[in-house]
Short mmCIF file of C-alpha atoms in Angstrom, two decimals:
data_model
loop_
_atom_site.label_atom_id
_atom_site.label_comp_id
_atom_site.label_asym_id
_atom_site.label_seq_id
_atom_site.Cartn_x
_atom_site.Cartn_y
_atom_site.Cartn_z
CA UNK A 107 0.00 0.00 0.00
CA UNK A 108 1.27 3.56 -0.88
CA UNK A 109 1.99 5.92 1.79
CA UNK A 110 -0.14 8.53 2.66
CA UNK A 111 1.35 12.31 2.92
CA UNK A 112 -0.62 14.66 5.56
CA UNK A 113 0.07 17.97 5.77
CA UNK A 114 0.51 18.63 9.05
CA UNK A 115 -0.46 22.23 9.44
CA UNK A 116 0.04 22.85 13.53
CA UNK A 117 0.24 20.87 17.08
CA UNK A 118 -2.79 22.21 18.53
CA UNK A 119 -4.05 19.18 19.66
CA UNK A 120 -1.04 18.06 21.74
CA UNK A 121 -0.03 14.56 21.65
CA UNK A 122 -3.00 12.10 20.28
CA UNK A 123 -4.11 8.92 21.55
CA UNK A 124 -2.69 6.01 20.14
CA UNK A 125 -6.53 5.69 18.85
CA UNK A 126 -6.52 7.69 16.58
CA UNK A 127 -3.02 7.06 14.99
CA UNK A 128 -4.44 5.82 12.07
CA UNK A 129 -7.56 8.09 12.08
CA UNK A 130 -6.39 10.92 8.72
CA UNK A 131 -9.85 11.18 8.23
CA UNK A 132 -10.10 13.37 11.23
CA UNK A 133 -8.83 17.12 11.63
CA UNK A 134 -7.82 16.96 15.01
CA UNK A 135 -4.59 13.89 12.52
CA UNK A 136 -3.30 17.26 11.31
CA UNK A 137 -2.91 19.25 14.34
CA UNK A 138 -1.67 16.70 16.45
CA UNK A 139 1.76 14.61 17.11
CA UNK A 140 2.36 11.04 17.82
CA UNK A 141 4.76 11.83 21.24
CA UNK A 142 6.05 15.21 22.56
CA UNK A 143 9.09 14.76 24.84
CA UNK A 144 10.38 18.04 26.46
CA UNK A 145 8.78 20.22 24.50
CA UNK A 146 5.38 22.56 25.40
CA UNK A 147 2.77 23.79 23.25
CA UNK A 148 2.10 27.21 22.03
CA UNK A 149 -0.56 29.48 21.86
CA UNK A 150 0.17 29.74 17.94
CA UNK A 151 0.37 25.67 17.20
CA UNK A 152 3.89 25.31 17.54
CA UNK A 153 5.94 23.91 20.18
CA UNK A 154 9.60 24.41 21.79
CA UNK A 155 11.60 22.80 23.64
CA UNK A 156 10.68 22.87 27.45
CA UNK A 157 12.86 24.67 30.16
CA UNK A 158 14.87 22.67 32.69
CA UNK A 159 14.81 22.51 36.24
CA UNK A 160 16.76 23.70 38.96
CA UNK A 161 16.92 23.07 42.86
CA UNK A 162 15.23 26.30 44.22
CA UNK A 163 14.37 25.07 48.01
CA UNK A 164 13.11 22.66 50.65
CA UNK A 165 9.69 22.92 51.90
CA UNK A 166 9.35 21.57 55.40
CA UNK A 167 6.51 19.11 54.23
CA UNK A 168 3.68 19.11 51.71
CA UNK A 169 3.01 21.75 49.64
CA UNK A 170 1.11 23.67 46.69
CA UNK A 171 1.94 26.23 44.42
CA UNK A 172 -0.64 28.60 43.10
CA UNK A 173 0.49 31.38 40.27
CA UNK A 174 -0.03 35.47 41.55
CA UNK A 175 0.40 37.98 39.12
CA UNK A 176 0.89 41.13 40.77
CA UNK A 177 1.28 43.29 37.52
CA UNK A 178 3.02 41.89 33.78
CA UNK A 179 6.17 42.71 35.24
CA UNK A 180 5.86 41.07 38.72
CA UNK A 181 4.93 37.14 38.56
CA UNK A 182 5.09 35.49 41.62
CA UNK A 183 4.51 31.66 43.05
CA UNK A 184 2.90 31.40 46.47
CA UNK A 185 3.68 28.37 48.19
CA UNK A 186 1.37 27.33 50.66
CA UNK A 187 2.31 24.48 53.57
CA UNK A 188 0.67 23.71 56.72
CA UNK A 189 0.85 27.18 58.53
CA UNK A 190 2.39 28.84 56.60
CA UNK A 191 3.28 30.94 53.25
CA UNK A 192 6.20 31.93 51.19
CA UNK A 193 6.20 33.52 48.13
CA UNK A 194 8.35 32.93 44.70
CA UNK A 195 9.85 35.42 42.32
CA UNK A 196 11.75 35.07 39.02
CA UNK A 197 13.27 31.37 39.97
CA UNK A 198 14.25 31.78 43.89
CA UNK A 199 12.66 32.68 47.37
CA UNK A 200 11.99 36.25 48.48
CA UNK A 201 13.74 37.30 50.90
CA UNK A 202 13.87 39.56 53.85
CA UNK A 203 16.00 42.45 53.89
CA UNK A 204 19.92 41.78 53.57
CA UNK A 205 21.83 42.18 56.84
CA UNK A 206 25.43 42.91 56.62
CA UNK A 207 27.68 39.62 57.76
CA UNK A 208 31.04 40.86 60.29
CA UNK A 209 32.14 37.73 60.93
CA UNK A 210 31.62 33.84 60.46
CA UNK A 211 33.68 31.33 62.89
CA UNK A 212 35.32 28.39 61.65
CA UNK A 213 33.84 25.99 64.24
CA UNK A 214 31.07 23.39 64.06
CA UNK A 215 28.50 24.55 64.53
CA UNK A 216 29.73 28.02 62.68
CA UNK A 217 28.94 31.18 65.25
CA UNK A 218 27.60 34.30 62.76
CA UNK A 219 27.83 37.86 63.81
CA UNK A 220 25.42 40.34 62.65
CA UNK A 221 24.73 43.41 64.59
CA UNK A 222 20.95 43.47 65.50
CA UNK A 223 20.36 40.27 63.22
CA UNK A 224 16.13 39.72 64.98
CA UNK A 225 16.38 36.36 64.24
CA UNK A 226 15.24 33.30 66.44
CA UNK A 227 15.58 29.57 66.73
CA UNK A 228 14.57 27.65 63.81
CA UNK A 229 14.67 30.77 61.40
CA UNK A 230 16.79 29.92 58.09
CA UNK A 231 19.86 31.95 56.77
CA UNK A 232 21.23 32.73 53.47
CA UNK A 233 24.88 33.81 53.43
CA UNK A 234 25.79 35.62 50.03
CA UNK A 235 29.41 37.66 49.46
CA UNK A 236 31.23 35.93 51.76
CA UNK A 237 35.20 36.40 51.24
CA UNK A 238 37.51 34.21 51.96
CA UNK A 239 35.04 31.48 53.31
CA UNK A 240 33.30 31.19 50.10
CA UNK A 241 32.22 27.64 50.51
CA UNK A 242 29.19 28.82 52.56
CA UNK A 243 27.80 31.20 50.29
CA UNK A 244 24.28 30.28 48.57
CA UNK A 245 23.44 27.73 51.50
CA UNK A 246 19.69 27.32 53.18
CA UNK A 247 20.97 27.27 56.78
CA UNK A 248 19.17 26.93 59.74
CA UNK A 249 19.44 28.83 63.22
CA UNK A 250 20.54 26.29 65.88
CA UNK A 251 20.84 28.27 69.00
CA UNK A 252 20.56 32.79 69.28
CA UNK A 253 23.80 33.82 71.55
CA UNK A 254 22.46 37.14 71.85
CA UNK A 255 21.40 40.39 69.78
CA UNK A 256 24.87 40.09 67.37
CA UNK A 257 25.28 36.35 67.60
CA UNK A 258 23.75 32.62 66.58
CA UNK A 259 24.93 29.57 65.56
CA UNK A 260 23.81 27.47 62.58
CA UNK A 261 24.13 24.02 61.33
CA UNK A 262 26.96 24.00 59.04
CA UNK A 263 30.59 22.66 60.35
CA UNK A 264 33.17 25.35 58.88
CA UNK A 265 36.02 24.02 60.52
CA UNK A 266 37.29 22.79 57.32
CA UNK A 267 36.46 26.22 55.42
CA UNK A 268 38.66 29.64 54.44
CA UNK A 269 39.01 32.04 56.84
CA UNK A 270 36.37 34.51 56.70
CA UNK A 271 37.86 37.93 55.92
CA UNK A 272 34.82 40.39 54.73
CA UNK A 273 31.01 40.12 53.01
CA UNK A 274 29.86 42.28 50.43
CA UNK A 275 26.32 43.28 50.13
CA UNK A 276 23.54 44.12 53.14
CA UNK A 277 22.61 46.90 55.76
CA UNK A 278 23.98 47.41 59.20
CA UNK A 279 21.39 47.85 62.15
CA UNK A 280 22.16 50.17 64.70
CA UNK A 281 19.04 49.27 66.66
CA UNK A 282 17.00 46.47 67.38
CA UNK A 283 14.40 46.05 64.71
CA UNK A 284 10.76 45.92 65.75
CA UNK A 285 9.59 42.88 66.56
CA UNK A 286 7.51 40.48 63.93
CA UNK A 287 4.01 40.09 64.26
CA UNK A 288 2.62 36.94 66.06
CA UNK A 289 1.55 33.73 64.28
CA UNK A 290 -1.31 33.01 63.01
CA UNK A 291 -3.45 30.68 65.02
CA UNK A 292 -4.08 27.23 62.94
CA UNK A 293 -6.95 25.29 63.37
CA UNK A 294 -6.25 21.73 63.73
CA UNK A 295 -7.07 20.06 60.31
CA UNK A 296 -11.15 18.53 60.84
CA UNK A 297 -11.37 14.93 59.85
CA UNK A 298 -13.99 13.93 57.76
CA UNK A 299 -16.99 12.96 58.82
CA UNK A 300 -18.29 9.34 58.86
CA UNK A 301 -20.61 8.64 55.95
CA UNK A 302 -24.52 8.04 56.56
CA UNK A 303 -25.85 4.71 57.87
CA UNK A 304 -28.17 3.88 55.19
CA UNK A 305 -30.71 0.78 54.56
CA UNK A 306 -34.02 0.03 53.39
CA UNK A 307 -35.20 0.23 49.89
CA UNK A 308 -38.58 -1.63 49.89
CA UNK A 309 -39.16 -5.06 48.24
CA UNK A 310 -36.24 -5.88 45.79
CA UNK A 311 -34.48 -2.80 46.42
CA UNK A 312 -37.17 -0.73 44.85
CA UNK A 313 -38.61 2.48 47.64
CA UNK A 314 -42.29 1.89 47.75
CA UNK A 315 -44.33 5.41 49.15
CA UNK A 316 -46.53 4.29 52.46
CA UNK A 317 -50.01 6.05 52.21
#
């Protein structure tokens, strides 16, 4: 049997079912492809190849991510977990306000200095423009233990890193900074109810009306 040429005019249709692989009778044959690896669909037919992926975080348990355009310019991704909510802009975290870094220990667990620095137990840390102990710039760390108003520990062991010498970047506090507002109070999550006891139904499972 001769071969059969289809033009195939656009990908509309995404990727078909293997159903209708043999179906050229039908228009949706000539906007549609056999298998799309990698690739997404445009608004125009076409397709291109699809971005790759990259490590941005680690949520502290389940999540969801639900798209927030503040304006054309400002896209965001709001992750929501249990409790809480962080928001996503232009392939990282937002953060809070730089703080200048004066000094990072080479101990385990590494002692930071930053004059005022607010934060508290549990909080997480992102060094940046670190010199001379460059291995601990662009790491999630978390707060182990808060020394006082200029000092914490977090869980990294820098006894094997450079020496720190200076940090580029961030603000210095003079003053304490006000303190954050409180957390929210979470309702514990409701279980569902039980479903209905239900019976009856008459003779053979048909519902007769009583007059």
């Amino acid at each position: 049997m001769a071969g059969i040429n289809i033009g195939q005019v656009n990908f509309s249709k995404g990727v078909l079912s293997k159903d209708l692989h043999g179906r050229v009778d039908i228009a949706s044959y000539q906007a549609g492809m056999k298998s799309g690896v990698n690739v997404v669909l445009t608004k125009r037919g076409g397709f291109q190849n699809r971005m790759g992926t990259r490590f941005v975080y680690r949520l502290p348990g389940p999540g969801r991510l639900f798209p927030f355009a503040y304006s054309l310019d400002q896209p965001y991704a709001l992750v929501f977990t249990q409790g809480a909510m962080r928001p996503m802009a232009f392939g990282g975290m937002v953060l809070e306000e730089e703080l200048q870094i004066e000094n990072i220990t080479n101990e385990n667990p590494a002692t930071v200095t930053i004059a005022y620095h607010g934060y508290a137990v549990g909080d997480q840390f992102l060094p940046r423009g670190v010199v001379g102990m460059s291995e601990i710039n662009e790491r999630v760390l978390t707060i182990l233990s808060v020394i006082d108003d200029n000092n914490f520990t977090v869980d990294v062991d820098a006894s094997a890193f450079g020496a720190f010498t200076s940090a580029t970047g961030g603000i210095t506090r003079f003053a304490a900074a006000p303190p954050p507002p409180p957390d929210p109070v979470v309702p514990p999550v409701v279980e569902p109810p039980p479903p209905p006891v239900t019976g009856g139904g008459g003779r053979r499972g048909r519902y007769e009306q009583i007059v």
